[in-house]
Coordinates of C-alpha atoms in Angstrom, one line a residue:
M1 CA 155.5 -261.1 193.9
I2 CA 153.9 -260.7 190.4
L3 CA 151.7 -257.7 189.6
I4 CA 149.4 -257.9 186.6
T5 CA 148.1 -254.6 185.1
G6 CA 144.9 -254.0 183.2
A7 CA 143.1 -256.4 185.6
S8 CA 139.6 -255.6 184.3
G9 CA 140.5 -256.3 180.6
Q10 CA 139.5 -259.4 178.8
L11 CA 143.0 -260.8 178.4
A12 CA 144.4 -259.9 181.8
S13 CA 141.3 -261.2 183.6
Q14 CA 141.9 -264.7 182.0
I15 CA 145.5 -264.6 183.0
I16 CA 144.6 -263.6 186.6
A17 CA 142.1 -266.4 186.8
G18 CA 144.7 -268.9 185.7
A19 CA 147.4 -267.4 188.1
R20 CA 145.0 -267.8 191.0
Q21 CA 144.2 -271.3 190.1
A22 CA 147.9 -272.1 189.9
G23 CA 148.5 -270.5 193.3
L24 CA 151.0 -267.9 192.1
A25 CA 151.9 -265.0 194.4
M26 CA 150.1 -262.2 192.6
L27 CA 148.5 -258.8 192.9
T28 CA 146.3 -257.0 190.4
A29 CA 146.3 -253.4 189.3
S30 CA 143.9 -251.2 187.4
R31 CA 141.7 -248.1 187.8
S32 CA 139.0 -250.3 189.2
T33 CA 138.4 -250.4 193.0
D34 CA 138.3 -254.2 192.7
A35 CA 142.0 -254.3 192.0
D36 CA 144.6 -254.9 194.7
R37 CA 146.3 -251.7 193.7
Q38 CA 144.5 -248.9 192.1
M39 CA 146.7 -247.4 189.4
D40 CA 146.0 -244.9 186.6
F41 CA 148.7 -244.8 183.9
D42 CA 147.8 -241.2 183.2
R43 CA 148.6 -240.3 186.8
P44 CA 152.2 -241.4 187.5
E45 CA 151.8 -240.6 191.2
T46 CA 149.5 -243.6 191.5
L47 CA 152.0 -246.1 190.1
D48 CA 153.0 -248.3 193.1
F49 CA 155.4 -251.2 192.3
T50 CA 156.9 -251.6 195.8
G51 CA 157.6 -255.2 196.6
I52 CA 157.0 -256.3 193.0
E53 CA 159.6 -258.6 191.4
T54 CA 157.8 -259.3 188.1
L55 CA 155.5 -256.8 186.4
F56 CA 153.1 -258.1 183.8
L57 CA 152.4 -255.0 181.7
T58 CA 149.2 -255.4 179.7
S59 CA 149.5 -252.9 176.9
A60 CA 147.5 -249.7 177.4
G61 CA 147.1 -249.5 173.6
Y62 CA 143.5 -248.2 173.6
A63 CA 144.4 -244.7 172.7
E64 CA 146.4 -242.5 170.3
D65 CA 150.1 -243.3 170.0
D66 CA 151.3 -240.3 172.0
V67 CA 149.0 -241.3 174.9
V68 CA 150.2 -244.9 174.9
V69 CA 153.8 -243.9 174.7
R70 CA 153.4 -241.5 177.6
R71 CA 151.6 -244.2 179.7
H72 CA 154.1 -246.9 179.0
G73 CA 157.0 -244.5 179.6
A74 CA 155.6 -243.6 183.0
V75 CA 155.2 -247.2 183.9
L76 CA 158.8 -248.1 182.9
T77 CA 160.3 -245.2 184.7
A78 CA 158.4 -246.0 188.0
A79 CA 159.1 -249.7 187.7
R80 CA 162.8 -249.2 187.3
A81 CA 162.9 -246.7 190.1
Q82 CA 161.0 -248.9 192.5
G83 CA 163.1 -252.0 192.0
V84 CA 161.1 -254.2 189.7
G85 CA 163.4 -256.9 188.4
H86 CA 161.5 -258.3 185.4
I87 CA 158.9 -256.9 183.0
V88 CA 156.7 -259.1 180.8
Y89 CA 154.9 -257.1 178.1
T90 CA 152.0 -257.9 175.8
S91 CA 153.1 -256.6 172.4
L92 CA 152.0 -257.2 168.8
S93 CA 153.1 -259.9 166.4
R94 CA 155.7 -259.1 163.8
A95 CA 153.1 -259.9 161.1
S96 CA 151.1 -256.9 162.3
D97 CA 153.7 -254.3 161.7
H98 CA 151.5 -252.7 159.0
L99 CA 148.7 -252.0 161.4
G100 CA 147.9 -248.5 162.6
F101 CA 148.6 -249.4 166.2
A102 CA 152.0 -251.1 165.8
L103 CA 154.2 -248.1 166.5
A104 CA 153.5 -247.7 170.2
H105 CA 154.2 -251.4 170.7
R106 CA 157.6 -251.2 169.0
W107 CA 158.5 -248.1 170.9
T108 CA 157.6 -249.8 174.2
E109 CA 159.7 -252.9 173.2
R110 CA 162.7 -250.7 172.5
E111 CA 162.4 -248.9 175.8
I112 CA 161.9 -252.2 177.7
R113 CA 165.1 -253.6 176.2
A114 CA 167.0 -250.5 177.2
S115 CA 165.5 -250.3 180.7
G116 CA 168.1 -252.4 182.5
M117 CA 165.4 -254.7 183.8
E118 CA 165.0 -258.3 182.8
W119 CA 162.3 -258.6 180.2
T120 CA 160.1 -261.0 178.2
I121 CA 158.1 -259.8 175.3
L122 CA 154.9 -261.6 174.2
R123 CA 154.2 -260.5 170.6
N124 CA 150.5 -261.5 170.5
G125 CA 148.7 -262.1 167.2
L126 CA 145.3 -260.5 166.5
Y127 CA 142.5 -262.1 168.5
A128 CA 140.4 -264.6 166.7
E129 CA 137.5 -263.0 168.6
L130 CA 138.3 -259.6 167.1
I131 CA 138.4 -260.9 163.5
G132 CA 135.1 -262.7 164.1
A133 CA 133.4 -259.5 165.4
L134 CA 134.8 -257.4 162.6
A135 CA 133.7 -259.9 160.0
A136 CA 130.2 -260.4 161.3
P137 CA 127.6 -260.6 158.6
R138 CA 125.5 -257.6 157.9
D139 CA 122.2 -258.0 156.0
G140 CA 123.0 -261.7 155.5
R141 CA 126.5 -261.3 154.0
I142 CA 130.0 -260.4 155.1
K143 CA 130.9 -256.9 153.7
T144 CA 134.0 -256.0 155.7
P145 CA 136.9 -255.6 153.1
F146 CA 139.5 -258.1 154.2
G147 CA 140.3 -259.3 150.7
Q148 CA 141.6 -262.8 150.2
G149 CA 144.5 -262.5 152.6
R150 CA 145.0 -265.1 155.3
I151 CA 145.2 -263.9 159.0
S152 CA 147.2 -265.7 161.7
A153 CA 144.6 -264.9 164.4
V154 CA 144.9 -266.6 167.8
A155 CA 142.4 -267.4 170.5
R156 CA 142.5 -265.0 173.5
A157 CA 142.5 -268.0 175.8
D158 CA 145.7 -269.3 174.1
L159 CA 147.5 -266.0 174.7
A160 CA 146.4 -266.1 178.4
E161 CA 147.8 -269.6 178.6
A162 CA 151.1 -268.6 177.1
A163 CA 151.3 -265.7 179.5
L164 CA 150.7 -267.9 182.4
A165 CA 153.4 -270.3 181.3
V166 CA 155.9 -267.4 181.4
L167 CA 154.6 -266.1 184.8
T168 CA 155.0 -269.5 186.3
A169 CA 158.8 -269.3 185.8
P170 CA 159.7 -265.8 184.6
A171 CA 163.5 -266.3 184.9
A172 CA 163.4 -269.2 182.5
H173 CA 161.9 -266.8 179.8
A174 CA 164.2 -263.8 180.4
G175 CA 165.5 -262.2 177.3
R176 CA 162.9 -264.0 175.1
C177 CA 160.7 -262.4 172.5
Y178 CA 157.9 -264.8 171.6
E179 CA 156.0 -264.6 168.4
L180 CA 152.5 -265.7 169.4
A181 CA 150.5 -265.7 166.1
G182 CA 148.1 -268.4 165.5
P183 CA 149.5 -271.6 163.8
S184 CA 146.6 -272.0 161.4
A185 CA 145.9 -268.9 159.4
F186 CA 142.5 -268.4 157.7
S187 CA 140.9 -265.9 155.4
V188 CA 137.6 -264.1 155.7
P189 CA 136.3 -265.9 152.5
E190 CA 137.0 -269.2 154.4
L191 CA 135.1 -267.8 157.4
A192 CA 132.2 -266.9 155.1
Q193 CA 132.2 -270.3 153.6
R194 CA 132.2 -271.9 157.0
L195 CA 129.2 -269.8 158.0
G196 CA 127.4 -270.4 154.7
V197 CA 127.0 -266.7 153.8
P198 CA 128.2 -264.7 150.8
Y199 CA 131.4 -262.7 151.0
E200 CA 130.8 -259.4 149.2
P201 CA 133.5 -257.0 150.5
V202 CA 132.7 -253.3 150.0
P203 CA 135.4 -250.8 148.8
F204 CA 137.5 -249.2 151.4
E205 CA 135.9 -245.9 150.8
V206 CA 132.5 -247.3 151.7
E207 CA 133.8 -249.1 154.8
R208 CA 135.5 -245.9 156.0
A209 CA 132.3 -243.9 155.5
R210 CA 130.4 -246.6 157.5
L211 CA 132.9 -246.4 160.4
S212 CA 132.8 -242.6 160.4
I213 CA 129.2 -242.6 161.6
L214 CA 129.5 -245.2 164.3
P215 CA 130.0 -244.2 167.9
L216 CA 133.7 -244.7 167.9
L217 CA 136.6 -242.7 169.3
S218 CA 138.5 -240.6 166.7
F219 CA 141.5 -242.9 166.5
Q220 CA 139.5 -246.1 166.1
P221 CA 138.3 -245.9 162.4
P222 CA 141.9 -245.6 161.1
M223 CA 143.0 -248.5 163.3
L224 CA 140.1 -250.7 162.1
M225 CA 140.8 -249.7 158.4
S226 CA 144.4 -250.7 158.9
I227 CA 143.3 -254.2 159.8
S228 CA 141.2 -254.5 156.6
S229 CA 143.9 -253.0 154.3
S230 CA 146.7 -255.1 155.9
A231 CA 144.6 -258.3 155.5
A232 CA 143.7 -257.4 151.9
G233 CA 147.3 -256.8 151.2
G234 CA 148.3 -260.2 152.6
F235 CA 150.4 -258.8 155.5
L236 CA 148.6 -260.5 158.4
E237 CA 149.8 -264.1 157.8
A238 CA 152.8 -265.0 160.0
D239 CA 155.6 -267.0 158.6
S240 CA 156.3 -268.7 161.9
T241 CA 155.0 -268.8 165.5
D242 CA 156.3 -269.7 168.9
L243 CA 152.9 -270.4 170.3
Q244 CA 153.3 -274.1 170.6
E245 CA 156.4 -273.6 172.8
L246 CA 154.0 -272.2 175.5
V247 CA 150.6 -273.7 174.6
R248 CA 150.5 -277.5 174.0
E249 CA 147.2 -277.6 172.0
P250 CA 146.3 -274.3 170.4
R251 CA 142.6 -273.7 169.9
D252 CA 140.8 -273.6 166.6
A253 CA 141.0 -269.9 165.8
L254 CA 138.7 -270.1 162.8
A255 CA 136.0 -271.9 164.8
I256 CA 136.2 -269.2 167.5
A257 CA 136.0 -266.4 164.9
C258 CA 133.0 -268.1 163.3
A259 CA 131.2 -268.4 166.7
I260 CA 131.8 -264.7 167.4
A261 CA 130.7 -263.7 163.9
Q262 CA 127.4 -265.6 164.2
R263 CA 126.8 -264.2 167.7
S264 CA 127.5 -260.6 166.5
A265 CA 125.5 -260.8 163.3

């Protein structure tokens, strides 16, 4: 039996839909009452992995590092104690190590490898949808300071397809760490050119001030700024990817980013 956590999230919901279509023996878990098993990573007593052979752990990365580490640590402790045999984890691509939210992913990878359970790590690239939303034009121009650096973004649907390929035969992927960055990197200037709008990036100080007055959680502005600074520094282009081992025809990440940017403008 497979259990997929984070069932209400955008990535996990796509994986769940594909797993159901494929007829996989699967249960879902989240805080939502719609899930097969209601679980709250902040309440270890709710973590029920009985009868689960393969646990698909969707990262609970939407928080400060210490919170994410505590959540993931609780899941790994409960999973090991309750007899889970294999854990599949959605991590972050190697090219994203300069991002402000990479640390909790690397900590979790280390603990998974030391857990004694079989494991597969899916190092996902940044979503093309996220880059499109962040680079959406404001006042007819793109102002977000991504510099000239290229970004190996990837369609969320491709990451769901890759995850489904692993869940269809988990044992065949045991001990593998897949780098799932997009195979065709693009820059935000290229995105602007495709949209037919000027690219006039503001200084980091201006962008940080703009983020500070938005209705964001306290940890979000630094995370978002780390995407801009990493892109501008040329650190978000992957030198290789394993995506095509799991996804036959990856989607056009630039086209997806453009569509989201237009919709979000």
